[in-house]
Amino acid sequence: MDTDGRTDAATTMTAVRAHTRGGPEQLVVEEAPRPAAADGELLVAVEAAAITLPELTWPETWEVGGVDRTPIIPSHEFAGVVSAVGPGVEGYAVGDPVFGLVPFDRDGAAAEFVAVPVGSLAHRSPTVSSTVAAAAVLPALTAWEALVDRAQLGPGHRLLVRGGTGAVGSFLTRFGHELRAEVTVTVSSEDAGRRAVQLGADHVVVVPRGSAPAGLDGFDLAVDAVGDELPEWVYAAVRPAGGLVVLQVPPDAELVERYGIRSTFFVVEANQERLQELDALLATGRVDVPVSATFPLTAGREAFEAAAAPGRAPGKTVYVVR
Ligand SMILES: NC(=O)c1ccc[n+]([C@@H]2O[C@H](COP(=O)([O-])OP(=O)(O)OC[C@H]3O[C@@H](n4cnc5c(N)ncnc54)[C@H](OP(=O)(O)O)[C@@H]3O)[C@@H](O)[C@H]2O)c1
C-alpha cells in the first residue's frame, strides 16, 4: 500500500495531458498509466506542481530527437513525497518530502505521480510547504544559474533586470542584491516598482509595455526575465564587452555584434547542490515566494488559462494535487 492508500497494484493515475501539440486548449484531465521508479529514479506522489506557461511552446515538451512524445504531461516544477525508490537509489525512503525539477523532455508533474531521476530532486525541509517549493524551484535555479554560473556577478557590478518582479525576475533582483551588485530593474507598473524595492532593487524604472526607457546604459550585465521579443534598448544598455543573458529565445546575433556585447542563452537544469541550498533558504522563512493562484489537478487547462490571463496576480500558478 503506498502513501495515499491506492494499492501498489494501481496502474493508473489522474493526470493533465495533451495528445496534440498546441496551447492550453489541448490539455485534458484523464486517467493515465502510473509511472514506475526505474533504475536511478524515485516515484514521487505529487503534492504541488507549478506552471511555466511558455513550456507549451518549448520543442522538448513535444518531441525528443525528432521523436513525438505525445501524450505529454506538463509542469516540471514539483514538490511531494517519495512513493517508491528505484534500484540503485540511496539516501531516500518512502514518505520523504522532496522537491525538484523534472527534465523538460520527460513527463511532468501535473499528475498524481511522477518518476524523477534522483539528480533532479532533493530532500525538502518539513517547514517548507510543497506549494512554496514548487513555485520557487524553477525561478530560483534559473536566477542562480544566470547570475552565478553564467555571469559570475560580483559586488559592485551594475546589474539590469528587465521584468524584475516576475517569478524569475524576483529571484534575479533578490540574488543580485544578496551578491551586493548595484541592481536596476525595469517593471511595467508603480505597484511592481514597490515590490522591486522590497526585493532589494537599488533603482527602479517603470517602463510601460511597448515603450523604451531613456538613459539606461553602461551595465556590466543585463538579464531579460520577460521572455518576449527582446527590444534593442536592452542590448544598448549593456557596456561594450558586458554580458546579456536571455531565457526564452536566443538573442539577435546582429545586435549582439553591433553593441559588442557577450550574450548567453541557456535552459536551466536541476542541480542537487543548488536544490539543497534553495531548501535551506526557503526553510529560513525569509523568502516571500509569490504564488499567483492555486488550482486542483482536476481544473486541468483552466490553470494554464489563468496563467495566461492579463493582469493576473504576480507569481507562479500552482496545481495543488494532494
Ligand atoms: N531558459 C530557461 O531555463 C527558463 C527558465 C524559466 C523561465 N524561462 C523564461 O523566462 C521568462 C519569464 O518567466 P517567468 O516564469 O518569470 O514569467 P512571469 O512570472 O510571467 O514574469 C514575466 C514578467 O515580465 C513582465 N512582462 C510580461 N510581458 C511584458 C512586456 N511585454 N513588457 C514588459 N514586461 C513584461 C511581467 O510583468 P507584469 O505582468 O507585472 O507587467 C512579469 O513581471 C519566460 O519567457 C520563461 O519561458 C526560461
mmCIF file of C-alpha atoms and ligand atoms in Angstrom:
data_model
loop_
_atom_site.group_PDB
_atom_site.id
_atom_site.type_symbol
_atom_site.label_atom_id
_atom_site.label_comp_id
_atom_site.label_asym_id
_atom_site.label_seq_id
_atom_site.Cartn_x
_atom_site.Cartn_y
_atom_site.Cartn_z
ATOM 1 C CA MET A 1 0.000 0.000 0.000
ATOM 2 C CA ASP A 2 1.617 3.361 -0.891
ATOM 3 C CA THR A 3 1.393 6.888 0.550
ATOM 4 C CA ASP A 4 -2.156 7.689 -0.473
ATOM 5 C CA GLY A 5 -3.951 4.454 0.054
ATOM 6 C CA ARG A 6 -4.033 3.341 -3.557
ATOM 7 C CA THR A 7 -2.995 -0.318 -3.731
ATOM 8 C CA ASP A 8 0.526 -0.835 -5.051
ATOM 9 C CA ALA A 9 -1.206 -2.704 -7.861
ATOM 10 C CA ALA A 10 -2.842 0.527 -9.037
ATOM 11 C CA THR A 11 -1.588 1.033 -12.577
ATOM 12 C CA THR A 12 -3.303 4.271 -13.403
ATOM 13 C CA MET A 13 -3.437 7.823 -12.053
ATOM 14 C CA THR A 14 -5.202 11.092 -12.780
ATOM 15 C CA ALA A 15 -3.138 13.455 -14.934
ATOM 16 C CA VAL A 16 -3.341 16.575 -17.107
ATOM 17 C CA ARG A 17 -2.282 15.573 -20.624
ATOM 18 C CA ALA A 18 -2.117 16.819 -24.205
ATOM 19 C CA HIS A 19 -2.414 14.409 -27.110
ATOM 20 C CA THR A 20 -1.800 17.105 -29.729
ATOM 21 C CA ARG A 21 0.801 19.881 -29.873
ATOM 22 C CA GLY A 22 -0.687 23.257 -29.002
ATOM 23 C CA GLY A 23 -1.689 25.580 -26.187
ATOM 24 C CA PRO A 24 -3.853 25.157 -23.070
ATOM 25 C CA GLU A 25 -6.816 24.224 -25.310
ATOM 26 C CA GLN A 26 -5.135 20.837 -25.881
ATOM 27 C CA LEU A 27 -4.983 19.948 -22.178
ATOM 28 C CA VAL A 28 -7.403 17.338 -20.795
ATOM 29 C CA VAL A 29 -7.758 15.663 -17.376
ATOM 30 C CA GLU A 30 -7.796 11.882 -17.734
ATOM 31 C CA GLU A 31 -6.587 8.541 -16.394
ATOM 32 C CA ALA A 32 -3.016 7.799 -17.460
ATOM 33 C CA PRO A 33 -0.568 4.968 -16.826
ATOM 34 C CA ARG A 34 1.089 5.379 -13.443
ATOM 35 C CA PRO A 35 4.871 5.557 -13.937
ATOM 36 C CA ALA A 36 7.278 3.330 -12.046
ATOM 37 C CA ALA A 37 10.654 4.159 -10.473
ATOM 38 C CA ALA A 38 13.261 2.847 -12.939
ATOM 39 C CA ASP A 39 16.993 2.497 -12.207
ATOM 40 C CA GLY A 40 18.281 5.638 -10.527
ATOM 41 C CA GLU A 41 14.790 7.127 -10.191
ATOM 42 C CA LEU A 42 12.235 7.897 -7.490
ATOM 43 C CA LEU A 43 8.471 7.727 -7.855
ATOM 44 C CA VAL A 44 7.033 10.826 -6.204
ATOM 45 C CA ALA A 45 3.433 11.247 -5.002
ATOM 46 C CA VAL A 46 2.917 14.814 -6.192
ATOM 47 C CA GLU A 47 1.574 17.403 -3.749
ATOM 48 C CA ALA A 48 2.128 20.552 -5.845
ATOM 49 C CA ALA A 49 3.202 21.292 -9.444
ATOM 50 C CA ALA A 50 3.894 24.770 -10.825
ATOM 51 C CA ILE A 51 3.292 26.086 -14.340
ATOM 52 C CA THR A 52 5.575 27.999 -16.691
ATOM 53 C CA LEU A 53 3.126 28.925 -19.435
ATOM 54 C CA PRO A 54 5.732 29.102 -22.287
ATOM 55 C CA GLU A 55 6.636 25.429 -21.594
ATOM 56 C CA LEU A 56 3.909 24.531 -24.102
ATOM 57 C CA THR A 57 5.955 26.417 -26.753
ATOM 58 C CA TRP A 58 9.248 24.627 -25.966
ATOM 59 C CA PRO A 59 10.234 21.962 -28.579
ATOM 60 C CA GLU A 60 11.395 19.465 -25.950
ATOM 61 C CA THR A 61 7.899 19.474 -24.447
ATOM 62 C CA TRP A 62 6.603 17.733 -27.574
ATOM 63 C CA GLU A 63 9.483 15.758 -29.059
ATOM 64 C CA VAL A 64 12.884 14.325 -28.240
ATOM 65 C CA GLY A 65 15.430 13.774 -31.024
ATOM 66 C CA GLY A 66 12.651 14.317 -33.572
ATOM 67 C CA VAL A 67 10.501 11.628 -31.933
ATOM 68 C CA ASP A 68 6.947 12.664 -30.979
ATOM 69 C CA ARG A 69 6.396 12.453 -27.171
ATOM 70 C CA THR A 70 2.578 12.844 -27.090
ATOM 71 C CA PRO A 71 0.573 12.349 -24.972
ATOM 72 C CA ILE A 72 2.605 14.643 -22.704
ATOM 73 C CA ILE A 73 2.149 15.703 -19.068
ATOM 74 C CA PRO A 74 3.232 19.350 -18.367
ATOM 75 C CA SER A 75 4.530 21.111 -15.237
ATOM 76 C CA HIS A 76 8.101 20.242 -14.400
ATOM 77 C CA GLU A 77 8.385 22.137 -11.101
ATOM 78 C CA PHE A 78 7.166 19.921 -8.279
ATOM 79 C CA ALA A 79 7.062 19.013 -4.625
ATOM 80 C CA GLY A 80 5.731 15.857 -2.994
ATOM 81 C CA VAL A 81 6.705 12.767 -1.032
ATOM 82 C CA VAL A 82 8.617 9.668 -2.097
ATOM 83 C CA SER A 83 6.222 6.858 -3.044
ATOM 84 C CA ALA A 84 8.763 4.312 -4.312
ATOM 85 C CA VAL A 85 12.565 4.089 -4.540
ATOM 86 C CA GLY A 86 14.115 2.744 -7.757
ATOM 87 C CA PRO A 87 17.060 0.324 -7.994
ATOM 88 C CA GLY A 88 20.426 1.880 -7.174
ATOM 89 C CA VAL A 89 18.993 4.918 -5.337
ATOM 90 C CA GLU A 90 20.359 5.637 -1.848
ATOM 91 C CA GLY A 91 19.539 8.242 0.787
ATOM 92 C CA TYR A 92 15.799 8.351 0.178
ATOM 93 C CA ALA A 93 12.913 6.404 1.753
ATOM 94 C CA VAL A 94 9.176 6.136 1.117
ATOM 95 C CA GLY A 95 7.473 9.098 2.780
ATOM 96 C CA ASP A 96 10.411 11.537 2.485
ATOM 97 C CA PRO A 97 9.339 15.082 1.490
ATOM 98 C CA VAL A 98 11.146 16.093 -1.720
ATOM 99 C CA PHE A 99 11.051 18.738 -4.428
ATOM 100 C CA GLY A 100 12.769 19.392 -7.738
ATOM 101 C CA LEU A 101 12.682 19.981 -11.465
ATOM 102 C CA VAL A 102 11.792 17.171 -13.882
ATOM 103 C CA PRO A 103 13.865 17.443 -17.117
ATOM 104 C CA PHE A 104 11.771 19.198 -19.796
ATOM 105 C CA ASP A 105 11.941 16.250 -22.228
ATOM 106 C CA ARG A 106 10.112 13.940 -19.797
ATOM 107 C CA ASP A 107 6.568 13.721 -18.436
ATOM 108 C CA GLY A 108 5.964 16.446 -15.867
ATOM 109 C CA ALA A 109 4.198 16.545 -12.520
ATOM 110 C CA ALA A 110 0.667 17.706 -13.378
ATOM 111 C CA ALA A 111 -0.393 14.267 -12.195
ATOM 112 C CA GLU A 112 -0.776 12.184 -9.053
ATOM 113 C CA PHE A 113 2.666 10.612 -9.558
ATOM 114 C CA VAL A 114 5.874 11.483 -11.390
ATOM 115 C CA ALA A 115 9.037 9.435 -11.947
ATOM 116 C CA VAL A 116 12.150 11.588 -11.391
ATOM 117 C CA PRO A 117 15.888 10.911 -11.821
ATOM 118 C CA VAL A 118 17.488 11.176 -8.361
ATOM 119 C CA GLY A 119 19.758 14.012 -9.580
ATOM 120 C CA SER A 120 16.728 16.177 -10.345
ATOM 121 C CA LEU A 121 15.364 16.380 -6.792
ATOM 122 C CA ALA A 122 16.401 16.906 -3.184
ATOM 123 C CA HIS A 123 15.021 16.489 0.319
ATOM 124 C CA ARG A 124 12.555 19.188 1.376
ATOM 125 C CA SER A 125 12.527 20.527 4.934
ATOM 126 C CA PRO A 126 9.256 19.823 6.785
ATOM 127 C CA THR A 127 8.826 23.602 7.303
ATOM 128 C CA VAL A 128 8.876 24.270 3.531
ATOM 129 C CA SER A 129 5.371 23.884 2.075
ATOM 130 C CA SER A 130 5.020 21.923 -1.137
ATOM 131 C CA THR A 131 3.279 24.873 -2.850
ATOM 132 C CA VAL A 132 6.144 27.252 -1.995
ATOM 133 C CA ALA A 133 8.787 24.714 -3.035
ATOM 134 C CA ALA A 134 7.064 24.010 -6.359
ATOM 135 C CA ALA A 135 6.663 27.766 -7.022
ATOM 136 C CA ALA A 136 10.274 28.589 -6.192
ATOM 137 C CA VAL A 137 12.299 25.786 -7.767
ATOM 138 C CA LEU A 138 12.476 26.846 -11.451
ATOM 139 C CA PRO A 139 12.703 30.643 -10.940
ATOM 140 C CA ALA A 140 15.349 30.342 -8.210
ATOM 141 C CA LEU A 141 17.524 27.806 -10.053
ATOM 142 C CA THR A 142 17.280 29.888 -13.239
ATOM 143 C CA ALA A 143 18.262 33.109 -11.456
ATOM 144 C CA TRP A 144 21.179 31.391 -9.724
ATOM 145 C CA GLU A 145 22.472 29.844 -12.933
ATOM 146 C CA ALA A 146 22.193 33.184 -14.768
ATOM 147 C CA LEU A 147 23.914 35.367 -12.146
ATOM 148 C CA VAL A 148 26.422 32.968 -10.556
ATOM 149 C CA ASP A 149 27.248 30.184 -13.039
ATOM 150 C CA ARG A 150 26.914 32.070 -16.315
ATOM 151 C CA ALA A 151 27.769 35.673 -15.391
ATOM 152 C CA GLN A 152 29.881 35.433 -12.205
ATOM 153 C CA LEU A 153 28.133 38.549 -10.897
ATOM 154 C CA GLY A 154 30.045 40.178 -8.030
ATOM 155 C CA PRO A 155 29.986 43.090 -5.557
ATOM 156 C CA GLY A 156 29.721 46.486 -7.217
ATOM 157 C CA HIS A 157 28.788 45.108 -10.626
ATOM 158 C CA ARG A 158 25.957 47.035 -12.306
ATOM 159 C CA LEU A 159 23.059 44.617 -12.998
ATOM 160 C CA LEU A 160 19.966 45.388 -15.082
ATOM 161 C CA VAL A 161 16.970 43.048 -14.690
ATOM 162 C CA ARG A 162 14.214 43.509 -17.240
ATOM 163 C CA GLY A 163 10.938 42.357 -15.666
ATOM 164 C CA GLY A 164 12.386 42.372 -12.172
ATOM 165 C CA THR A 165 9.230 41.261 -10.310
ATOM 166 C CA GLY A 166 8.105 38.243 -12.321
ATOM 167 C CA ALA A 167 8.725 34.740 -10.981
ATOM 168 C CA VAL A 168 12.313 34.566 -12.315
ATOM 169 C CA GLY A 169 12.745 38.357 -12.146
ATOM 170 C CA SER A 170 12.008 38.396 -8.407
ATOM 171 C CA PHE A 171 14.812 35.929 -7.696
ATOM 172 C CA LEU A 172 17.210 37.793 -10.032
ATOM 173 C CA THR A 173 16.513 41.019 -8.126
ATOM 174 C CA ARG A 174 16.828 39.302 -4.749
ATOM 175 C CA PHE A 175 20.003 37.349 -5.559
ATOM 176 C CA GLY A 176 21.569 40.367 -7.326
ATOM 177 C CA HIS A 177 21.053 42.316 -4.111
ATOM 178 C CA GLU A 178 22.441 39.483 -1.967
ATOM 179 C CA LEU A 179 25.506 39.306 -4.255
ATOM 180 C CA ARG A 180 25.968 43.059 -3.476
ATOM 181 C CA ALA A 181 25.635 44.138 -7.067
ATOM 182 C CA GLU A 182 24.048 47.527 -7.862
ATOM 183 C CA VAL A 183 20.625 46.367 -9.052
ATOM 184 C CA THR A 184 18.456 48.301 -11.507
ATOM 185 C CA VAL A 185 15.142 46.748 -12.522
ATOM 186 C CA THR A 186 12.525 47.652 -15.081
ATOM 187 C CA VAL A 187 8.877 46.956 -14.306
ATOM 188 C CA SER A 188 5.645 47.868 -16.040
ATOM 189 C CA SER A 189 3.754 49.430 -13.109
ATOM 190 C CA GLU A 190 4.294 51.531 -9.970
ATOM 191 C CA ASP A 191 2.932 48.638 -7.935
ATOM 192 C CA ALA A 192 5.554 46.298 -9.311
ATOM 193 C CA GLY A 193 8.084 49.040 -8.603
ATOM 194 C CA ARG A 194 7.268 48.959 -4.916
ATOM 195 C CA ARG A 195 7.664 45.171 -4.885
ATOM 196 C CA ALA A 196 11.049 45.512 -6.598
ATOM 197 C CA VAL A 197 12.307 47.809 -3.834
ATOM 198 C CA GLN A 198 11.200 45.294 -1.201
ATOM 199 C CA LEU A 199 13.173 42.621 -3.088
ATOM 200 C CA GLY A 200 16.328 44.733 -2.832
ATOM 201 C CA ALA A 201 16.413 46.777 -6.058
ATOM 202 C CA ASP A 202 18.600 49.910 -5.817
ATOM 203 C CA HIS A 203 16.958 51.598 -8.796
ATOM 204 C CA VAL A 204 13.516 51.042 -10.370
ATOM 205 C CA VAL A 205 12.468 52.232 -13.832
ATOM 206 C CA VAL A 206 8.781 51.939 -14.746
ATOM 207 C CA VAL A 207 8.635 51.079 -18.450
ATOM 208 C CA PRO A 208 5.056 50.784 -19.740
ATOM 209 C CA ARG A 209 4.766 47.776 -22.069
ATOM 210 C CA GLY A 210 5.970 48.510 -25.564
ATOM 211 C CA SER A 211 7.876 51.682 -24.622
ATOM 212 C CA ALA A 212 11.643 52.205 -24.384
ATOM 213 C CA PRO A 213 13.312 53.880 -21.401
ATOM 214 C CA ALA A 214 15.930 56.600 -21.895
ATOM 215 C CA GLY A 215 19.330 56.820 -20.259
ATOM 216 C CA LEU A 216 19.826 53.165 -19.327
ATOM 217 C CA ASP A 217 23.438 52.349 -20.255
ATOM 218 C CA GLY A 218 26.813 51.103 -19.065
ATOM 219 C CA PHE A 219 25.558 47.950 -17.328
ATOM 220 C CA ASP A 220 28.014 45.108 -16.691
ATOM 221 C CA LEU A 221 25.193 42.595 -17.037
ATOM 222 C CA ALA A 222 21.597 42.652 -18.272
ATOM 223 C CA VAL A 223 19.215 39.716 -17.761
ATOM 224 C CA ASP A 224 15.869 39.542 -19.548
ATOM 225 C CA ALA A 225 13.171 37.964 -17.376
ATOM 226 C CA VAL A 226 10.230 38.912 -19.613
ATOM 227 C CA GLY A 227 10.717 36.429 -22.418
ATOM 228 C CA ASP A 228 9.099 38.307 -25.309
ATOM 229 C CA GLU A 229 10.987 39.574 -28.394
ATOM 230 C CA LEU A 230 13.927 41.379 -26.766
ATOM 231 C CA PRO A 231 13.833 45.130 -27.560
ATOM 232 C CA GLU A 232 17.015 46.798 -28.835
ATOM 233 C CA TRP A 233 17.261 49.134 -25.818
ATOM 234 C CA VAL A 234 18.269 46.158 -23.667
ATOM 235 C CA TYR A 235 21.280 45.399 -25.929
ATOM 236 C CA ALA A 236 22.178 49.118 -25.927
ATOM 237 C CA ALA A 237 22.041 49.271 -22.113
ATOM 238 C CA VAL A 238 24.994 46.855 -21.787
ATOM 239 C CA ARG A 239 28.507 48.347 -21.842
ATOM 240 C CA PRO A 240 30.866 47.098 -24.604
ATOM 241 C CA ALA A 241 32.148 43.606 -23.641
ATOM 242 C CA GLY A 242 29.428 43.462 -20.953
ATOM 243 C CA GLY A 243 27.070 40.473 -20.616
ATOM 244 C CA LEU A 244 23.484 39.795 -21.717
ATOM 245 C CA VAL A 245 21.574 36.724 -20.506
ATOM 246 C CA VAL A 246 18.291 35.790 -22.183
ATOM 247 C CA LEU A 247 15.937 32.969 -21.188
ATOM 248 C CA GLN A 248 13.233 32.426 -23.799
ATOM 249 C CA VAL A 249 14.831 32.612 -27.246
ATOM 250 C CA PRO A 250 18.490 33.013 -28.291
ATOM 251 C CA PRO A 251 19.459 36.697 -28.705
ATOM 252 C CA ASP A 252 19.733 38.573 -32.024
ATOM 253 C CA ALA A 253 23.313 37.879 -33.211
ATOM 254 C CA GLU A 254 23.444 41.052 -35.317
ATOM 255 C CA LEU A 255 22.552 43.282 -32.354
ATOM 256 C CA VAL A 256 24.986 41.395 -30.128
ATOM 257 C CA GLU A 257 27.753 42.147 -32.624
ATOM 258 C CA ARG A 258 26.656 45.759 -33.199
ATOM 259 C CA TYR A 259 26.837 46.536 -29.478
ATOM 260 C CA GLY A 260 29.997 44.444 -28.916
ATOM 261 C CA ILE A 261 28.497 42.513 -26.000
ATOM 262 C CA ARG A 262 28.713 38.873 -24.822
ATOM 263 C CA SER A 263 25.384 37.022 -24.847
ATOM 264 C CA THR A 264 24.172 33.804 -23.216
ATOM 265 C CA PHE A 265 21.022 31.719 -23.661
ATOM 266 C CA PHE A 266 20.544 28.564 -21.569
ATOM 267 C CA VAL A 267 17.870 26.142 -20.430
ATOM 268 C CA VAL A 268 18.092 25.528 -16.710
ATOM 269 C CA GLU A 269 18.707 22.060 -15.340
ATOM 270 C CA ALA A 270 18.167 20.707 -11.863
ATOM 271 C CA ASN A 271 21.242 20.606 -9.647
ATOM 272 C CA GLN A 272 21.065 18.750 -6.327
ATOM 273 C CA GLU A 273 23.532 21.044 -4.566
ATOM 274 C CA ARG A 274 21.517 24.090 -5.622
ATOM 275 C CA LEU A 275 18.252 22.413 -4.645
ATOM 276 C CA GLN A 276 19.646 21.776 -1.162
ATOM 277 C CA GLU A 277 20.803 25.419 -0.906
ATOM 278 C CA LEU A 278 17.352 26.554 -2.050
ATOM 279 C CA ASP A 279 15.650 24.336 0.536
ATOM 280 C CA ALA A 280 17.841 25.840 3.278
ATOM 281 C CA LEU A 281 16.989 29.361 2.030
ATOM 282 C CA LEU A 282 13.247 28.635 1.923
ATOM 283 C CA ALA A 283 13.421 26.995 5.366
ATOM 284 C CA THR A 284 14.614 30.319 6.821
ATOM 285 C CA GLY A 285 11.148 31.674 6.020
ATOM 286 C CA ARG A 286 12.847 34.901 4.904
ATOM 287 C CA VAL A 287 11.928 34.418 1.223
ATOM 288 C CA ASP A 288 8.468 35.512 0.111
ATOM 289 C CA VAL A 289 7.687 33.324 -2.931
ATOM 290 C CA PRO A 290 4.762 34.888 -4.820
ATOM 291 C CA VAL A 291 2.000 32.416 -5.827
ATOM 292 C CA SER A 292 -0.442 33.929 -8.304
ATOM 293 C CA ALA A 293 -3.143 31.270 -7.928
ATOM 294 C CA THR A 294 -3.656 27.603 -6.988
ATOM 295 C CA PHE A 295 -5.897 25.046 -8.699
ATOM 296 C CA PRO A 296 -6.841 21.420 -8.033
ATOM 297 C CA LEU A 297 -5.407 18.990 -10.597
ATOM 298 C CA THR A 298 -8.905 18.413 -11.948
ATOM 299 C CA ALA A 299 -9.017 22.069 -13.082
ATOM 300 C CA GLY A 300 -6.738 20.985 -15.952
ATOM 301 C CA ARG A 301 -6.373 23.637 -18.683
ATOM 302 C CA GLU A 302 -8.103 26.267 -16.504
ATOM 303 C CA ALA A 303 -4.835 26.691 -14.572
ATOM 304 C CA PHE A 304 -2.829 27.339 -17.752
ATOM 305 C CA GLU A 305 -5.518 29.746 -18.988
ATOM 306 C CA ALA A 306 -5.306 31.612 -15.676
ATOM 307 C CA ALA A 307 -1.511 31.795 -16.008
ATOM 308 C CA ALA A 308 -2.031 33.483 -19.393
ATOM 309 C CA ALA A 309 -4.632 35.973 -18.160
ATOM 310 C CA PRO A 310 -3.556 39.647 -18.402
ATOM 311 C CA GLY A 311 -3.442 41.434 -15.050
ATOM 312 C CA ARG A 312 -3.148 38.206 -13.088
ATOM 313 C CA ALA A 313 -1.533 38.474 -9.657
ATOM 314 C CA PRO A 314 2.297 38.159 -9.736
ATOM 315 C CA GLY A 315 3.944 34.821 -9.131
ATOM 316 C CA LYS A 316 3.510 31.225 -10.139
ATOM 317 C CA THR A 317 0.297 29.363 -10.869
ATOM 318 C CA VAL A 318 0.335 26.051 -8.985
ATOM 319 C CA TYR A 319 -1.624 22.805 -9.149
ATOM 320 C CA VAL A 320 -2.302 21.582 -5.601
ATOM 321 C CA VAL A 321 -2.545 17.836 -6.268
ATOM 322 C CA ARG A 322 -2.757 16.488 -2.735
HETATM 323 N N1 LIG B 1 15.649 29.250 -20.130
HETATM 324 C C1 LIG B 1 15.180 28.772 -19.002
HETATM 325 O O1 LIG B 1 15.718 27.820 -18.438
HETATM 326 C C2 LIG B 1 13.958 29.428 -18.390
HETATM 327 C C3 LIG B 1 13.588 29.117 -17.068
HETATM 328 C C4 LIG B 1 12.479 29.800 -16.509
HETATM 329 C C5 LIG B 1 11.783 30.751 -17.254
HETATM 330 N N2 LIG B 1 12.186 30.986 -18.527
HETATM 331 C C6 LIG B 1 11.521 32.037 -19.335
HETATM 332 O O2 LIG B 1 11.665 33.279 -18.642
HETATM 333 C C7 LIG B 1 10.530 34.113 -18.924
HETATM 334 C C8 LIG B 1 9.939 34.621 -17.593
HETATM 335 O O3 LIG B 1 9.385 33.532 -16.893
HETATM 336 P P1 LIG B 1 8.584 33.788 -15.515
HETATM 337 O O4 LIG B 1 8.134 32.468 -15.035
HETATM 338 O O5 LIG B 1 9.384 34.670 -14.635
HETATM 339 O O6 LIG B 1 7.301 34.622 -16.076
HETATM 340 P P2 LIG B 1 6.363 35.666 -15.282
HETATM 341 O O7 LIG B 1 6.281 35.338 -13.843
HETATM 342 O O8 LIG B 1 5.125 35.733 -16.081
HETATM 343 O O9 LIG B 1 7.182 37.051 -15.377
HETATM 344 C C9 LIG B 1 7.230 37.794 -16.555
HETATM 345 C C10 LIG B 1 7.442 39.260 -16.174
HETATM 346 O O10 LIG B 1 7.550 40.007 -17.376
HETATM 347 C C11 LIG B 1 6.697 41.135 -17.328
HETATM 348 N N3 LIG B 1 6.182 41.314 -18.683
HETATM 349 C C12 LIG B 1 5.437 40.472 -19.391
HETATM 350 N N4 LIG B 1 5.229 40.966 -20.645
HETATM 351 C C13 LIG B 1 5.882 42.138 -20.685
HETATM 352 C C14 LIG B 1 6.074 43.126 -21.698
HETATM 353 N N5 LIG B 1 5.532 42.993 -22.894
HETATM 354 N N6 LIG B 1 6.831 44.203 -21.419
HETATM 355 C C15 LIG B 1 7.381 44.350 -20.201
HETATM 356 N N7 LIG B 1 7.242 43.454 -19.182
HETATM 357 C C16 LIG B 1 6.503 42.370 -19.432
HETATM 358 C C17 LIG B 1 5.608 40.813 -16.342
HETATM 359 O O11 LIG B 1 5.295 41.981 -15.670
HETATM 360 P P3 LIG B 1 3.847 42.453 -15.338
HETATM 361 O O12 LIG B 1 2.921 41.285 -15.557
HETATM 362 O O13 LIG B 1 3.979 42.880 -13.937
HETATM 363 O O14 LIG B 1 3.656 43.515 -16.322
HETATM 364 C C18 LIG B 1 6.307 39.847 -15.361
HETATM 365 O O15 LIG B 1 6.899 40.565 -14.313
HETATM 366 C C19 LIG B 1 9.550 33.240 -19.729
HETATM 367 O O16 LIG B 1 9.719 33.501 -21.091
HETATM 368 C C20 LIG B 1 10.022 31.820 -19.448
HETATM 369 O O17 LIG B 1 9.746 30.920 -20.503
HETATM 370 C C21 LIG B 1 13.238 30.356 -19.112
#
